[in-house]
Short mmCIF file of C-alpha atoms in Angstrom, two decimals:
data_model
loop_
_atom_site.label_atom_id
_atom_site.label_comp_id
_atom_site.label_asym_id
_atom_site.label_seq_id
_atom_site.Cartn_x
_atom_site.Cartn_y
_atom_site.Cartn_z
CA UNK A 1 10.80 15.46 -16.22
CA UNK A 2 7.68 16.86 -14.58
CA UNK A 3 4.39 15.03 -14.90
CA UNK A 4 0.72 15.89 -14.66
CA UNK A 5 -0.29 13.92 -11.56
CA UNK A 6 -3.31 12.49 -13.40
CA UNK A 7 -0.90 10.76 -15.81
CA UNK A 8 1.37 9.27 -13.15
CA UNK A 9 0.77 5.61 -12.33
CA UNK A 10 -0.58 5.61 -8.77
CA UNK A 11 -1.09 2.52 -6.62
CA UNK A 12 -2.80 2.49 -3.23
CA UNK A 13 -1.67 -0.43 -1.10
CA UNK A 14 -4.56 -1.42 1.13
CA UNK A 15 -5.48 -4.63 2.88
CA UNK A 16 -7.88 -6.79 4.79
CA UNK A 17 -6.54 -5.59 8.15
CA UNK A 18 -3.61 -3.96 9.88
CA UNK A 19 -0.35 -5.92 10.11
CA UNK A 20 -0.97 -7.97 6.95
CA UNK A 21 2.18 -6.99 5.04
CA UNK A 22 1.34 -3.69 3.32
CA UNK A 23 4.59 -2.05 4.40
CA UNK A 24 6.71 -5.03 3.37
CA UNK A 25 5.13 -5.04 -0.08
CA UNK A 26 5.40 -1.26 -0.54
CA UNK A 27 9.07 -1.35 0.47
CA UNK A 28 9.78 -4.16 -2.00
CA UNK A 29 8.00 -2.31 -4.80
CA UNK A 30 9.88 0.90 -4.06
CA UNK A 31 13.26 -0.84 -3.99
CA UNK A 32 12.52 -2.77 -7.18
CA UNK A 33 11.41 0.33 -9.09
CA UNK A 34 14.34 2.38 -7.84
CA UNK A 35 16.76 -0.32 -8.96
CA UNK A 36 15.24 -0.07 -12.44
CA UNK A 37 15.90 3.66 -12.52
CA UNK A 38 12.25 4.65 -12.19
CA UNK A 39 11.53 7.79 -10.18
CA UNK A 40 9.22 6.34 -7.54
CA UNK A 41 7.65 7.89 -4.45
CA UNK A 42 6.53 5.70 -1.56
CA UNK A 43 4.16 7.51 0.79
CA UNK A 44 2.33 6.76 4.00
CA UNK A 45 0.40 10.02 4.29
CA UNK A 46 -1.21 9.21 7.64
CA UNK A 47 0.04 7.06 10.49
CA UNK A 48 -0.52 6.69 14.20
CA UNK A 49 1.50 5.10 16.96
CA UNK A 50 4.93 5.56 15.37
CA UNK A 51 6.66 6.36 12.08
CA UNK A 52 8.56 3.13 11.56
CA UNK A 53 6.83 2.39 8.25
CA UNK A 54 7.65 5.84 6.88
CA UNK A 55 11.30 5.40 7.90
CA UNK A 56 11.41 2.10 5.99
CA UNK A 57 10.13 3.89 2.91
CA UNK A 58 12.72 6.64 3.28
CA UNK A 59 15.48 4.03 3.44
CA UNK A 60 14.03 2.23 0.40
CA UNK A 61 14.08 5.53 -1.51
CA UNK A 62 17.69 6.21 -0.45
CA UNK A 63 16.58 9.42 1.24
CA UNK A 64 15.14 10.96 -1.94
CA UNK A 65 12.12 12.20 0.04
CA UNK A 66 12.10 13.66 3.54
CA UNK A 67 10.25 11.90 6.32
CA UNK A 68 7.65 14.66 6.36
CA UNK A 69 7.10 14.34 2.61
CA UNK A 70 6.54 10.61 3.02
CA UNK A 71 4.42 10.97 6.14
CA UNK A 72 3.05 14.49 6.69
CA UNK A 73 0.38 13.48 9.24
CA UNK A 74 1.51 11.41 12.21
CA UNK A 75 -0.11 10.99 15.60
CA UNK A 76 1.15 9.49 18.84
CA UNK A 77 -1.71 7.26 20.01
CA UNK A 78 -1.73 3.71 18.58
CA UNK A 79 -5.36 4.04 17.48
CA UNK A 80 -7.21 4.47 14.20
CA UNK A 81 -5.75 7.68 12.71
CA UNK A 82 -9.08 9.48 12.97
CA UNK A 83 -9.20 8.95 16.75
CA UNK A 84 -5.47 9.54 17.23
CA UNK A 85 -5.80 12.89 15.44
CA UNK A 86 -8.80 13.89 17.54
CA UNK A 87 -6.83 13.20 20.72
CA UNK A 88 -4.41 15.87 19.55
CA UNK A 89 -7.26 18.15 18.46
CA UNK A 90 -6.26 17.86 14.83
CA UNK A 91 -8.15 17.16 11.64
CA UNK A 92 -7.09 15.51 8.39
CA UNK A 93 -9.25 15.86 5.28
CA UNK A 94 -9.34 13.92 2.04
CA UNK A 95 -8.65 17.11 0.08
CA UNK A 96 -5.43 17.74 2.05
CA UNK A 97 -4.17 14.21 1.53
CA UNK A 98 -4.94 14.06 -2.19
CA UNK A 99 -3.34 17.49 -2.69
CA UNK A 100 -0.17 16.29 -1.00
CA UNK A 101 -0.02 13.07 -3.03
CA UNK A 102 -0.58 14.94 -6.29
CA UNK A 103 2.15 17.46 -5.45
CA UNK A 104 4.63 14.63 -4.86
CA UNK A 105 3.41 12.80 -7.99
CA UNK A 106 4.38 15.71 -10.23
CA UNK A 107 8.04 14.94 -9.52
CA UNK A 108 7.85 11.20 -10.11
CA UNK A 109 7.04 8.49 -12.64
CA UNK A 110 5.14 6.31 -10.18
CA UNK A 111 3.58 6.75 -6.73
CA UNK A 112 2.94 4.09 -4.09
CA UNK A 113 0.57 5.13 -1.31
CA UNK A 114 0.11 2.89 1.72
CA UNK A 115 -3.11 3.25 3.64
CA UNK A 116 -3.46 2.64 7.38
CA UNK A 117 -5.29 -0.46 8.54
CA UNK A 118 -7.85 -2.08 6.25
CA UNK A 119 -9.76 -0.59 3.35
CA UNK A 120 -12.52 0.89 5.52
CA UNK A 121 -10.43 1.92 8.53
CA UNK A 122 -11.09 5.63 9.21
CA UNK A 123 -8.11 7.69 8.05
CA UNK A 124 -9.48 11.16 8.74
CA UNK A 125 -12.65 13.19 8.88
CA UNK A 126 -15.17 11.38 6.70
CA UNK A 127 -12.85 9.28 4.55
CA UNK A 128 -11.19 5.88 4.31
CA UNK A 129 -8.72 4.30 1.89
CA UNK A 130 -11.56 3.55 -0.53
CA UNK A 131 -12.15 7.30 -0.90
CA UNK A 132 -8.44 7.92 -1.43
CA UNK A 133 -8.38 5.32 -4.21
CA UNK A 134 -11.32 7.03 -5.92
CA UNK A 135 -9.93 10.56 -5.54
CA UNK A 136 -6.54 9.59 -6.97
CA UNK A 137 -7.96 7.31 -9.71
CA UNK A 138 -5.51 4.80 -8.29
CA UNK A 139 -5.05 1.09 -8.80
CA UNK A 140 -5.69 -0.78 -5.53
CA UNK A 141 -3.35 -3.51 -4.40
CA UNK A 142 -5.11 -5.61 -1.76
CA UNK A 143 -2.76 -7.30 0.71
CA UNK A 144 -3.92 -10.22 2.85
CA UNK A 145 -2.28 -12.94 4.94
CA UNK A 146 -2.15 -16.29 3.15
CA UNK A 147 -4.09 -18.34 5.67
CA UNK A 148 -7.49 -19.88 6.30
CA UNK A 149 -10.25 -17.25 5.96
CA UNK A 150 -8.39 -15.03 3.52
CA UNK A 151 -10.58 -15.83 0.51
CA UNK A 152 -13.69 -14.45 2.21
CA UNK A 153 -11.84 -11.42 3.56
CA UNK A 154 -10.42 -10.47 0.16
CA UNK A 155 -13.82 -10.83 -1.48
CA UNK A 156 -15.33 -8.51 1.13
CA UNK A 157 -12.71 -5.88 0.27
CA UNK A 158 -13.43 -6.26 -3.44
CA UNK A 159 -17.17 -5.90 -2.79
CA UNK A 160 -16.51 -2.68 -0.86
CA UNK A 161 -14.64 -1.10 -3.78
CA UNK A 162 -16.36 0.65 -6.67
CA UNK A 163 -16.81 -1.52 -9.76
CA UNK A 164 -14.03 0.31 -11.60
CA UNK A 165 -11.56 0.08 -8.73
CA UNK A 166 -12.38 -3.59 -8.19
CA UNK A 167 -11.67 -4.33 -11.87
CA UNK A 168 -8.30 -2.55 -11.65
CA UNK A 169 -7.29 -4.19 -8.38
CA UNK A 170 -4.53 -6.71 -7.82
CA UNK A 171 -4.29 -9.13 -4.89
CA UNK A 172 -1.20 -10.07 -2.89
CA UNK A 173 -1.25 -12.95 -0.43
CA UNK A 174 1.58 -12.88 2.11
CA UNK A 175 2.78 -16.29 3.26
CA UNK A 176 2.85 -16.79 7.01
CA UNK A 177 5.79 -18.10 9.00
CA UNK A 178 3.80 -21.28 9.56
CA UNK A 179 1.73 -22.17 6.52
CA UNK A 180 -1.64 -23.79 7.12
CA UNK A 181 -3.49 -26.23 4.86
CA UNK A 182 -5.18 -23.45 2.88
CA UNK A 183 -1.96 -21.70 1.81
CA UNK A 184 -1.53 -23.63 -1.43
CA UNK A 185 -5.15 -23.30 -2.55
CA UNK A 186 -6.01 -19.68 -1.64
CA UNK A 187 -4.39 -18.05 -4.67
CA UNK A 188 -5.87 -20.35 -7.35
CA UNK A 189 -9.30 -20.15 -5.70
CA UNK A 190 -9.20 -16.35 -5.64
CA UNK A 191 -8.17 -16.28 -9.31
CA UNK A 192 -11.13 -18.52 -10.12
CA UNK A 193 -13.65 -16.52 -8.07
CA UNK A 194 -12.49 -12.99 -8.85
CA UNK A 195 -10.69 -13.15 -12.23
CA UNK A 196 -8.07 -10.84 -10.71
CA UNK A 197 -4.30 -10.99 -10.73
CA UNK A 198 -3.23 -12.82 -7.56
CA UNK A 199 0.41 -13.18 -6.51
CA UNK A 200 1.94 -14.71 -3.42
CA UNK A 201 4.68 -12.99 -1.43
CA UNK A 202 6.98 -15.29 0.56
CA UNK A 203 7.52 -14.84 4.26
CA UNK A 204 10.37 -12.36 4.67
CA UNK A 205 10.23 -11.50 8.35
CA UNK A 206 13.17 -9.32 9.39
CA UNK A 207 14.93 -9.76 6.05
CA UNK A 208 12.97 -7.03 4.32
CA UNK A 209 15.66 -4.36 4.73
CA UNK A 210 18.25 -6.67 3.13
CA UNK A 211 16.11 -7.86 0.23
CA UNK A 212 16.76 -5.13 -2.36
CA UNK A 213 18.51 -6.43 -5.46
CA UNK A 214 18.57 -10.02 -4.18
CA UNK A 215 15.01 -11.14 -4.73
CA UNK A 216 14.35 -14.38 -6.57
CA UNK A 217 13.42 -14.35 -10.27
CA UNK A 218 9.94 -15.64 -9.40
CA UNK A 219 9.35 -12.84 -6.90
CA UNK A 220 10.68 -10.29 -9.39
CA UNK A 221 8.20 -11.51 -11.99
CA UNK A 222 5.36 -11.23 -9.45
CA UNK A 223 6.36 -7.66 -8.56
CA UNK A 224 6.54 -6.67 -12.21
CA UNK A 225 3.11 -8.19 -12.88
CA UNK A 226 1.60 -6.07 -10.09
CA UNK A 227 2.92 -2.87 -11.64
CA UNK A 228 1.75 -3.42 -15.22
#
């Protein structure tokens, strides 16, 4: 079935920083939805410094999308995408990215879009993930490491979103390999302070590629709550 892209559930996975677990979460969501028979697209429209994340998504989708459909703009330098593109004398605009996402969305029930870096990291000429969220009318999923300092960082991201996007947002805290004393209290404190859905993702490390279909019932419930 073909869908009007405005009616397709679209989630933008953003975060407090780079390397906080956005790709792990997006891969889990894609695998979970695919296992339920939902036509899902997992996209990383822009990346720099390598296409490893996009390849993980392609594997999670069992090759249903090509690498270039998942990641149409990729640049060699491990810099903010805006600067990496400029090094190659290229430009990426918000209109181009939203057009690509909407074209893919028409063939799917649900679309997951991972940003690059944090919410305000420059993706292209004059836009950041916040602008992509607004242009796609998407639900933001904010990913942050579950450690000391995370509560303030998540609240800064929420403050940077529009009121509507902030109300729609969900928060995912990713446990660290070594949990600190704040790990148990961060989620309940964020629920109290933000009134948002907050779930905790366990540390998966290198097991992410082997996780599909074998996640715990508690983790499955958390994933399903994020997608409601």
